[in-house]
PDB file of C-alpha atoms in Angstrom:
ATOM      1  CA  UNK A  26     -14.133   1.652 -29.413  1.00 58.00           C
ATOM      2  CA  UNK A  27     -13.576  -1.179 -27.082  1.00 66.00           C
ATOM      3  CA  UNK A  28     -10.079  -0.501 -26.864  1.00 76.00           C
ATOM      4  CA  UNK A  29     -10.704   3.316 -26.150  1.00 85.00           C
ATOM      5  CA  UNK A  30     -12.982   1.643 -22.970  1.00 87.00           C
ATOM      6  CA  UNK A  31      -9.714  -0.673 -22.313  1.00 88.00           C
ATOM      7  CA  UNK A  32      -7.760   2.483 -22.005  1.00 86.00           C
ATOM      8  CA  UNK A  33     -10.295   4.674 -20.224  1.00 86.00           C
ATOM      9  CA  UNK A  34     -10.653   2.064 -17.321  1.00 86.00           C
ATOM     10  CA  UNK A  35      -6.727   1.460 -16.867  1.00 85.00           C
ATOM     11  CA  UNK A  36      -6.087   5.439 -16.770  1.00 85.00           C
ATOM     12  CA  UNK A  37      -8.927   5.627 -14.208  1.00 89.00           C
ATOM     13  CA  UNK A  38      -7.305   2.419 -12.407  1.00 89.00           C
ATOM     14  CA  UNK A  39      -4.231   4.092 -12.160  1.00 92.00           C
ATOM     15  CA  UNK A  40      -5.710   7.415 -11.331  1.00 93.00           C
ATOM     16  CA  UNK A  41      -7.344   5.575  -8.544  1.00 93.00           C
ATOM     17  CA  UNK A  42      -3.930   4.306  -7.556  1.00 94.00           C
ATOM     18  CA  UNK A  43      -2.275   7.864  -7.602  1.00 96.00           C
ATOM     19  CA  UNK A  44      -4.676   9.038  -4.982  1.00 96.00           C
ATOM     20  CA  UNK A  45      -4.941   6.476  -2.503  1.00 95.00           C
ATOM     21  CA  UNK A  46      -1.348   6.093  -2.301  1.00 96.00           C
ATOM     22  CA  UNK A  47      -0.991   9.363  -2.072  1.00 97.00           C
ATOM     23  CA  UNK A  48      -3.939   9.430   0.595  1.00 96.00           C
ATOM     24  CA  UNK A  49      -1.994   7.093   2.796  1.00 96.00           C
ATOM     25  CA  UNK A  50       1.601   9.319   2.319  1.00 97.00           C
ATOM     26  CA  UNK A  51       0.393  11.279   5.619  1.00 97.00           C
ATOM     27  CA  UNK A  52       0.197  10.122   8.965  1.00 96.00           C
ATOM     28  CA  UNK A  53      -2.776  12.339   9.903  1.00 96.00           C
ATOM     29  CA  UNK A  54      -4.359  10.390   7.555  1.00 97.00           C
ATOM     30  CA  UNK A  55      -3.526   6.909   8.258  1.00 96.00           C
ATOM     31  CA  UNK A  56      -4.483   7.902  11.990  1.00 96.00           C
ATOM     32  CA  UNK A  57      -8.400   9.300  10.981  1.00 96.00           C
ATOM     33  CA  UNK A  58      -8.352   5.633   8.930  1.00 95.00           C
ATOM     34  CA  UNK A  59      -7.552   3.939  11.940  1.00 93.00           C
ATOM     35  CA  UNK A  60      -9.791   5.624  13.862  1.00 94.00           C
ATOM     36  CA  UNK A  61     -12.864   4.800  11.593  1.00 94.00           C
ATOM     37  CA  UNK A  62     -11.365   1.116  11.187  1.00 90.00           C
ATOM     38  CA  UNK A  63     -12.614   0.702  14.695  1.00 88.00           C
ATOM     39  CA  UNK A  64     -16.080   2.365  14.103  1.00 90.00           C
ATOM     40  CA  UNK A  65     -17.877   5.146  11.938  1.00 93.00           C
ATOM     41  CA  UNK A  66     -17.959   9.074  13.583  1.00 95.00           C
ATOM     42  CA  UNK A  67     -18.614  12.284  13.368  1.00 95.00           C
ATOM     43  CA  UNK A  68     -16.198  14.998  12.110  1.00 92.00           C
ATOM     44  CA  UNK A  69     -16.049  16.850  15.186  1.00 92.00           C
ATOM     45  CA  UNK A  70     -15.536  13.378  17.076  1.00 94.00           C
ATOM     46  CA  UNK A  71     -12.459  12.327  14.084  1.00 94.00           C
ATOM     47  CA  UNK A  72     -10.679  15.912  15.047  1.00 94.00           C
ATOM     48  CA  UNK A  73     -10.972  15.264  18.671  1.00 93.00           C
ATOM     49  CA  UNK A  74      -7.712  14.093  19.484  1.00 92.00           C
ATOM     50  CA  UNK A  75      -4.927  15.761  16.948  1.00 92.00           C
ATOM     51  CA  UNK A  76      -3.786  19.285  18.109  1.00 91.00           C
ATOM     52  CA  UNK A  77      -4.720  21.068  14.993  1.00 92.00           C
ATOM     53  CA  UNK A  78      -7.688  23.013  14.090  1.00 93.00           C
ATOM     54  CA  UNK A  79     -11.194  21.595  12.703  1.00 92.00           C
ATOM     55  CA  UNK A  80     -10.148  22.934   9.323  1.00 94.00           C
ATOM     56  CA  UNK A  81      -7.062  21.356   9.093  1.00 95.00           C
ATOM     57  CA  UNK A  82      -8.409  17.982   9.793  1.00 96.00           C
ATOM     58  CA  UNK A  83     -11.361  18.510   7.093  1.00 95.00           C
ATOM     59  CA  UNK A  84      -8.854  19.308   4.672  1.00 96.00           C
ATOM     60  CA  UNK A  85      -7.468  15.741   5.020  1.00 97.00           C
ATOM     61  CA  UNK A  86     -11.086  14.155   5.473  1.00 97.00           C
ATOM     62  CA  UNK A  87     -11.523  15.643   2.112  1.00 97.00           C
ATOM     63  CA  UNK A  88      -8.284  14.062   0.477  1.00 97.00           C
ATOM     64  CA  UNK A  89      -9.792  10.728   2.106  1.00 97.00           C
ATOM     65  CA  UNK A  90     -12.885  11.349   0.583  1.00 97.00           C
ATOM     66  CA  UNK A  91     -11.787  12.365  -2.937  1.00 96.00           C
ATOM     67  CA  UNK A  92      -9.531   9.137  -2.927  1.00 95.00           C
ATOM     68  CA  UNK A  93     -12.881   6.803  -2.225  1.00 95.00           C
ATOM     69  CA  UNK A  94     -11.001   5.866   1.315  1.00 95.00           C
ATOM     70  CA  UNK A  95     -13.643   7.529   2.836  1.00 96.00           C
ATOM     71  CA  UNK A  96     -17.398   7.787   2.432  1.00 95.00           C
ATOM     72  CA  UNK A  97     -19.636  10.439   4.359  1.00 95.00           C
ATOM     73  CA  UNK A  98     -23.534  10.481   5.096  1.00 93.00           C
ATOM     74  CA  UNK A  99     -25.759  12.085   6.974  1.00 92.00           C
ATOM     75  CA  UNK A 100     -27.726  11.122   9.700  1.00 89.00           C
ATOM     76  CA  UNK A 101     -29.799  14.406  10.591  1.00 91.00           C
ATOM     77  CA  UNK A 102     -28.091  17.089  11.439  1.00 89.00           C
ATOM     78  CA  UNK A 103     -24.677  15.261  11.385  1.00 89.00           C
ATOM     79  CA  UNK A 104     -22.383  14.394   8.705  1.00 91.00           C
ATOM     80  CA  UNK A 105     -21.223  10.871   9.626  1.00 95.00           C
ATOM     81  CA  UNK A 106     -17.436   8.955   8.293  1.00 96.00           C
ATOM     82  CA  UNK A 107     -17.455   5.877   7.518  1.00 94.00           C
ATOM     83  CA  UNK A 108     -14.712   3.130   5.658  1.00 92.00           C
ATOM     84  CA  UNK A 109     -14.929   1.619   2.510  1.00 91.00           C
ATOM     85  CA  UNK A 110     -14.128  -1.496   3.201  1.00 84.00           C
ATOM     86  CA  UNK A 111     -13.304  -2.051  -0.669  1.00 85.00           C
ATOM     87  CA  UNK A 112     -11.390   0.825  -1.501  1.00 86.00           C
ATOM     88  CA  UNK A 113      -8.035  -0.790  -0.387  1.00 86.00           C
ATOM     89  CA  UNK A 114      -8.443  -3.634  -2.709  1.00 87.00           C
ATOM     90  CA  UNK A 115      -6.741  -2.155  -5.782  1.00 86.00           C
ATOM     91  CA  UNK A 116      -3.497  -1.173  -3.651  1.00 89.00           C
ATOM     92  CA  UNK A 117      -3.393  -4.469  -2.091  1.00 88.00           C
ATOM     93  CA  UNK A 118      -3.611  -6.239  -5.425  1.00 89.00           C
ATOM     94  CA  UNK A 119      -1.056  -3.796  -6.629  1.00 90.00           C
ATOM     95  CA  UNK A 120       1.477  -4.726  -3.593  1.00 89.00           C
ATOM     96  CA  UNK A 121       0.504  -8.625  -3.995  1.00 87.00           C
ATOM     97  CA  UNK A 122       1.773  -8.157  -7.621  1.00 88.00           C
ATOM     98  CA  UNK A 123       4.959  -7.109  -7.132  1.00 89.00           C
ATOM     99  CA  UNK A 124       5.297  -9.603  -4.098  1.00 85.00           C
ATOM    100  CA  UNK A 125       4.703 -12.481  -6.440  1.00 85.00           C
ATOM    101  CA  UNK A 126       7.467 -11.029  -8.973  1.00 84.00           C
ATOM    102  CA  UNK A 127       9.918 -10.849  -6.095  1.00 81.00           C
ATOM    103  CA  UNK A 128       9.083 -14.393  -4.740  1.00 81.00           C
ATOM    104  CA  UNK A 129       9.918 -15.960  -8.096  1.00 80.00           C
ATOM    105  CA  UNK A 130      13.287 -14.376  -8.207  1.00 76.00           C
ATOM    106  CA  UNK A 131      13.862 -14.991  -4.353  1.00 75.00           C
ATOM    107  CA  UNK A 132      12.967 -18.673  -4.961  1.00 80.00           C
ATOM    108  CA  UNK A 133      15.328 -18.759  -8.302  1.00 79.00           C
ATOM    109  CA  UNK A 134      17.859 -17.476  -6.844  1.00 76.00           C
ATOM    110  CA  UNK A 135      18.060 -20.125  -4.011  1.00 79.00           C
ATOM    111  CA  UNK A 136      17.762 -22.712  -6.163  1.00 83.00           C
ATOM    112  CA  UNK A 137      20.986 -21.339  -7.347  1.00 81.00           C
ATOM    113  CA  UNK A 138      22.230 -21.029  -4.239  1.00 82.00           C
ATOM    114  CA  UNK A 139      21.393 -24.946  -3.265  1.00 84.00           C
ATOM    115  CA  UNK A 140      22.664 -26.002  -6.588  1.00 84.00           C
ATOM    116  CA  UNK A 141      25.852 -23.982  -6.626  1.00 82.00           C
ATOM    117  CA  UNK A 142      26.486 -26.220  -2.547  1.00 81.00           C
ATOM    118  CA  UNK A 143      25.949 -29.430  -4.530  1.00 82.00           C
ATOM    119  CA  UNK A 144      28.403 -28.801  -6.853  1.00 77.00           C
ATOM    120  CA  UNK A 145      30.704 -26.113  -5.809  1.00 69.00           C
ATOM    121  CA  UNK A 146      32.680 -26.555  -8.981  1.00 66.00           C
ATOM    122  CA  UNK A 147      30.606 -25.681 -11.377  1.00 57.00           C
ATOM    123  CA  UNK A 148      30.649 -21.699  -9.887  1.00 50.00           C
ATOM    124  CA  UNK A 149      34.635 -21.408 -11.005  1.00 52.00           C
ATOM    125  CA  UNK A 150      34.867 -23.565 -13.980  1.00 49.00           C
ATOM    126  CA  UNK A 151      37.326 -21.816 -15.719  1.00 48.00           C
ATOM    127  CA  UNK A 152      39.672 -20.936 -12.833  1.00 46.00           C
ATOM    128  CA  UNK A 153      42.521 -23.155 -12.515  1.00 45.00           C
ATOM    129  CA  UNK A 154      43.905 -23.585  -8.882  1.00 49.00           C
ATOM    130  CA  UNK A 155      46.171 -26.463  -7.126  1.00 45.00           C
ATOM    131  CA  UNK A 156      47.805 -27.562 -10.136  1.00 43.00           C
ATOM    132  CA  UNK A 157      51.208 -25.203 -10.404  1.00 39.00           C
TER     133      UNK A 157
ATOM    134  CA  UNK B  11      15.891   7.213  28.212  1.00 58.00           C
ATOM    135  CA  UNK B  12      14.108   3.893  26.491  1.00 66.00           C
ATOM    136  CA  UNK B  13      10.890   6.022  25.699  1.00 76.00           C
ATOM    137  CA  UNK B  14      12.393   8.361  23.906  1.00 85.00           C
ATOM    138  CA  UNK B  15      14.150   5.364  22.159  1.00 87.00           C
ATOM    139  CA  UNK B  16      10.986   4.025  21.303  1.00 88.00           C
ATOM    140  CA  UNK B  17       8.808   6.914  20.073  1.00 86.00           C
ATOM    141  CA  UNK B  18      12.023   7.933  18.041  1.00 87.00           C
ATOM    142  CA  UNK B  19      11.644   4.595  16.295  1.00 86.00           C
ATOM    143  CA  UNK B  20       7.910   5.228  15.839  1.00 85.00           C
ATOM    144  CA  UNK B  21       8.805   8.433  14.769  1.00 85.00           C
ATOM    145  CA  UNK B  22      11.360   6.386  11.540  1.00 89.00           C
ATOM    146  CA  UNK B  23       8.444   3.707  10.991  1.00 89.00           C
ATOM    147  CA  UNK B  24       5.742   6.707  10.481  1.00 93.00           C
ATOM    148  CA  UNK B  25       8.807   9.112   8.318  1.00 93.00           C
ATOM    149  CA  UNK B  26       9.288   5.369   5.904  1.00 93.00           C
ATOM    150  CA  UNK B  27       5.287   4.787   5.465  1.00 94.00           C
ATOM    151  CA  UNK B  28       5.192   8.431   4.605  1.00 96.00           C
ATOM    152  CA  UNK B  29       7.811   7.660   1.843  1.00 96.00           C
ATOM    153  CA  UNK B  30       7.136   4.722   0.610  1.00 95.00           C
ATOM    154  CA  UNK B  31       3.172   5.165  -0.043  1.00 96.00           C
ATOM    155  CA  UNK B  32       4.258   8.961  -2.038  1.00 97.00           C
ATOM    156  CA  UNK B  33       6.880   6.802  -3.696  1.00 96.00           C
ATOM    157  CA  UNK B  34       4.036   5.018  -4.696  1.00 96.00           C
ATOM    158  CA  UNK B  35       1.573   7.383  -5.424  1.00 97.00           C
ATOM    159  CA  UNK B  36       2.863   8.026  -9.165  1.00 97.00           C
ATOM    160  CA  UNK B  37       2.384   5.665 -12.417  1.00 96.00           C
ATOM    161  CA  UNK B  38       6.315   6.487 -14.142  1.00 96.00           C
ATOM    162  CA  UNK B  39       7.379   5.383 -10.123  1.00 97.00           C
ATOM    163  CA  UNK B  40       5.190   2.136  -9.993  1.00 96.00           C
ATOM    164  CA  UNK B  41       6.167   1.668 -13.439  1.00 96.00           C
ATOM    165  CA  UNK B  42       9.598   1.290 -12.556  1.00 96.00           C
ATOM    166  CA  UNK B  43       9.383  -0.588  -9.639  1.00 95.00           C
ATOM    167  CA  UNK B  44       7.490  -3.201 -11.687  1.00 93.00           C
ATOM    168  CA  UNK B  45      10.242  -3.269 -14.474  1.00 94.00           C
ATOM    169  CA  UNK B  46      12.609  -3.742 -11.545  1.00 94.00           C
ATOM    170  CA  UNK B  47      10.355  -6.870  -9.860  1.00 90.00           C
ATOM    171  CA  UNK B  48      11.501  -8.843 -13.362  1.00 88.00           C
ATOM    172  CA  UNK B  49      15.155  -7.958 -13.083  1.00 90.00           C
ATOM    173  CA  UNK B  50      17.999  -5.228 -11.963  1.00 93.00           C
ATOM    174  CA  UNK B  51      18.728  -2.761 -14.864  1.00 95.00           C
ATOM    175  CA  UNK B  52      21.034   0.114 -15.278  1.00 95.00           C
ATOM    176  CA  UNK B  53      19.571   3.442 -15.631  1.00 92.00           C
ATOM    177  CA  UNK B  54      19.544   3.244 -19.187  1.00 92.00           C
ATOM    178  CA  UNK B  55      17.605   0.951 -19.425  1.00 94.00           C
ATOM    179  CA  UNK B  56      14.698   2.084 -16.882  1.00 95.00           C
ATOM    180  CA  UNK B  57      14.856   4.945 -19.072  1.00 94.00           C
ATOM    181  CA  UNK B  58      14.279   3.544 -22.425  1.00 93.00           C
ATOM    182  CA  UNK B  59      10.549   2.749 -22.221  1.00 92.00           C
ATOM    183  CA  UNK B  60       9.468   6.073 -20.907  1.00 92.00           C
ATOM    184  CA  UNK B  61       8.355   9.505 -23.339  1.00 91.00           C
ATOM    185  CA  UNK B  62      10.385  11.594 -20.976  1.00 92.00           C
ATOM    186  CA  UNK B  63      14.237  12.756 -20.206  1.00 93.00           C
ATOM    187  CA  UNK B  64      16.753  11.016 -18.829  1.00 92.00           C
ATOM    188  CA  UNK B  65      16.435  13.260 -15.982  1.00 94.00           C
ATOM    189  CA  UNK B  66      13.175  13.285 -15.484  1.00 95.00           C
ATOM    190  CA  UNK B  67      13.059   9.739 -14.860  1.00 96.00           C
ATOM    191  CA  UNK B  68      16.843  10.243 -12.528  1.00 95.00           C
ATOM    192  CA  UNK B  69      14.443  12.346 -10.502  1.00 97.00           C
ATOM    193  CA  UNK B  70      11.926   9.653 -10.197  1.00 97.00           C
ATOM    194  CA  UNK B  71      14.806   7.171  -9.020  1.00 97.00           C
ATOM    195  CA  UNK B  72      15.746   9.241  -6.796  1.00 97.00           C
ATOM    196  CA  UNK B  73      12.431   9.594  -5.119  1.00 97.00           C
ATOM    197  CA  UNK B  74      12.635   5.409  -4.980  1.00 97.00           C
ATOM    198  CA  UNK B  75      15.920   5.212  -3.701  1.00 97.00           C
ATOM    199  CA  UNK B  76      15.345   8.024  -0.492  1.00 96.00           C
ATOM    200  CA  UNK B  77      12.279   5.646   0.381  1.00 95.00           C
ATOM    201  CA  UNK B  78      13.810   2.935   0.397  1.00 95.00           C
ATOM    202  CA  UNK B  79      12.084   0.593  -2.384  1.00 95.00           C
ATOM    203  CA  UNK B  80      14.938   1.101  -4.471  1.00 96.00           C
ATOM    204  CA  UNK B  81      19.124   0.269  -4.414  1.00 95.00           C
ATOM    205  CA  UNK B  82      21.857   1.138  -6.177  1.00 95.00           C
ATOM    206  CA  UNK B  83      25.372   0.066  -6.931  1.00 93.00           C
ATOM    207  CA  UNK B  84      27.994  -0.142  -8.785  1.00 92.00           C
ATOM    208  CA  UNK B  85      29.388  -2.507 -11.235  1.00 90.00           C
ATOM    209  CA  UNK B  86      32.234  -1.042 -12.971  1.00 91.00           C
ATOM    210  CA  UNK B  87      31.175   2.096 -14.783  1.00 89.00           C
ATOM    211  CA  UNK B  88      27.526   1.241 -14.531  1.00 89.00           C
ATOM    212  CA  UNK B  89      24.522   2.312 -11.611  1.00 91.00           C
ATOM    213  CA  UNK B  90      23.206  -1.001 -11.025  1.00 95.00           C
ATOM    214  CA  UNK B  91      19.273  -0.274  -9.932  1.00 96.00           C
ATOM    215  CA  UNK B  92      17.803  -3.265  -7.999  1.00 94.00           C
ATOM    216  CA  UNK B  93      14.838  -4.322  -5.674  1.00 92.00           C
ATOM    217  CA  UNK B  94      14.628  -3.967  -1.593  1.00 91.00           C
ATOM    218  CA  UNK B  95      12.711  -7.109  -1.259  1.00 84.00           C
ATOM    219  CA  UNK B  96      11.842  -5.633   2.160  1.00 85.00           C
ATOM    220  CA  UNK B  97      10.890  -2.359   1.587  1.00 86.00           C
ATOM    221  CA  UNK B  98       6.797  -3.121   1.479  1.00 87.00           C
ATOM    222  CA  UNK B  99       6.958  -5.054   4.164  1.00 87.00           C
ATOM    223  CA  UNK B 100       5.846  -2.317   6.471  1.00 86.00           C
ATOM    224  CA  UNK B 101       3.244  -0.610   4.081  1.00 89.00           C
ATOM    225  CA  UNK B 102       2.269  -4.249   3.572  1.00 88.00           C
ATOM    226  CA  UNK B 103       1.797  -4.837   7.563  1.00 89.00           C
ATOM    227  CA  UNK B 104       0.080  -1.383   7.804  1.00 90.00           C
ATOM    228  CA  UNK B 105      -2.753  -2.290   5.630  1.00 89.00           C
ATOM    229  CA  UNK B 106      -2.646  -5.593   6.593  1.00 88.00           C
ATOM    230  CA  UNK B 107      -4.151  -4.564   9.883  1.00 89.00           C
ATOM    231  CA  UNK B 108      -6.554  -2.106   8.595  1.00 89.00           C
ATOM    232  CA  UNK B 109      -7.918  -4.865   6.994  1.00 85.00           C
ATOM    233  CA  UNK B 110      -8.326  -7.167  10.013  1.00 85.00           C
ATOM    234  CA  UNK B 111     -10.208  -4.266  12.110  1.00 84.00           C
ATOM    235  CA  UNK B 112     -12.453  -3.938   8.822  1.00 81.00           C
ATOM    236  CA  UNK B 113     -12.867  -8.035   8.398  1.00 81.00           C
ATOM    237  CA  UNK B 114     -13.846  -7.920  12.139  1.00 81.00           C
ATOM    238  CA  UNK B 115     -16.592  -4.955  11.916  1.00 77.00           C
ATOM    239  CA  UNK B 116     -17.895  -7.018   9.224  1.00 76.00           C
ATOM    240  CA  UNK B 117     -18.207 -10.437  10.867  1.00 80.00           C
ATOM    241  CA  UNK B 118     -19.712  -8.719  13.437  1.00 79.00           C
ATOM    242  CA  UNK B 119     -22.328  -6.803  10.860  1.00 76.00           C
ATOM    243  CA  UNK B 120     -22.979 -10.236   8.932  1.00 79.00           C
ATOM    244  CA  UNK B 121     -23.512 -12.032  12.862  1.00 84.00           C
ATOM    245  CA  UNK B 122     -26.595  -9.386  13.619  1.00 81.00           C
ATOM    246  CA  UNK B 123     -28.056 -10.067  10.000  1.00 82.00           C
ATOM    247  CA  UNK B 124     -27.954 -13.721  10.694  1.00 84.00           C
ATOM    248  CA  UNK B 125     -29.408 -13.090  14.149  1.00 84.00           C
ATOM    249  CA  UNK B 126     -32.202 -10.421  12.585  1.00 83.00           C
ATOM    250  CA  UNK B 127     -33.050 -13.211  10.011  1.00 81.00           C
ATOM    251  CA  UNK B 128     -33.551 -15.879  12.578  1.00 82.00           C
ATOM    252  CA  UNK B 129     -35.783 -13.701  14.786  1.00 77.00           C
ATOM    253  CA  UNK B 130     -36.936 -10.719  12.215  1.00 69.00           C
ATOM    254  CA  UNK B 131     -39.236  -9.558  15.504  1.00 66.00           C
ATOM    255  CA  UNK B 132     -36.733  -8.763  17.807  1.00 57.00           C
ATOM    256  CA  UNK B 133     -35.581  -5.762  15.088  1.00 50.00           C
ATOM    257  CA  UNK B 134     -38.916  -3.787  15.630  1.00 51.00           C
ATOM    258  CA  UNK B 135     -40.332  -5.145  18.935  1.00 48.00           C
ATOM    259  CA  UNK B 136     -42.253  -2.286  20.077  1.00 47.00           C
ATOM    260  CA  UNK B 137     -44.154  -2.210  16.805  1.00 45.00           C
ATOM    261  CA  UNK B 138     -47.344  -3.233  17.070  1.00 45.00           C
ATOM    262  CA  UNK B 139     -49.469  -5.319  14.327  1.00 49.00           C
ATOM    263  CA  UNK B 140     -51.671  -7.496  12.958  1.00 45.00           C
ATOM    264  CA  UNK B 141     -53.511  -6.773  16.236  1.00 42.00           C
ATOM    265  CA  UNK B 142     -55.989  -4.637  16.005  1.00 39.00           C
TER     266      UNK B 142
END
């Protein structure tokens, strides 16, 4: 039982995953984030400045939506955007992971490297040179 | 001349993000770039681990390699897969700043609490009460 709830959260986790990276692969997109980085706004106001039609755009607010990137309320008659601030957390953790991996072999390998200068030698042990 | 130099270059950074966040945006892919953060493998070996074909998962590699996150060469008869250490450093940078816009909506959010807290009157001053 637990481990079905183990499993359950780390397919939804990587679910998650799936669709904001895939929410970010488009620069449309990443622009209406930026925008709403800066403040929340209307739909009409978020379509304002790309050259394609209302629909278009809502299309994409919907992929932002549906990935949690993007939260909408209303305030009257208007359908605010807003940020969630937390949504990026996952994909950041994700990206800090594999940073750390690559750090570790970055820093192993120059240890080599600084080990291999103090005693060139011991990189061609088994070649013989100078003595014919 | 040098604008068109530079909005072609903005036009590369915005094609790579585009690649590199739907090279992410798939578990096998993520899954493979993690095996490859412990160590450079051959194909083979990427492979092994997965319940799908060898081609399937060339196809996968292949999606890696165009954005970048992944290299190949050769050593002898075998495709070497490795690491481009580098390769997040612009998806990195791009939510990076995201981030800071966020971090500074909310500093400003947390200042007007604070404020609010200290003088709870000053939120509904042309209330009247307790006066009547």
């Amino acid at each position: 039982m637990i481990e079905t709830e183990a499993r359950k959260k780390a397919a939804t986790r990587t679910a998650r995953l799936d669709a904001v990276f895939a929410a970010l692969a488009d620069p449309t997109r990443r622009a209406i984030i930026e925008r709403l980085s800066r403040s929340e706004a209307r739909v009409t106001e978020i379509a304002e400045p790309f050259q394609m039609s209302l629909n278009a755009v809502s299309k994409h607010i919907r992929v932002l939506e549906a990935s949690g990137v993007v939260e909408r309320h209303r305030k009257g008659r208007d359908h605010i955007l807003s940020i969630n601030t937390g949504s990026l957390d996952e994909v950041d953790g994700w990206i800090e992971r594999m940073r750390h991996f690559w750090d570790a072999r970055l820093d192993a390998m120059e240890r080599l490297l600084v080990e291999l200068k103090q005693d060139p030698k011991s990189s061609h042990k088994d070649r013989k040179h100078g003595s014919r």
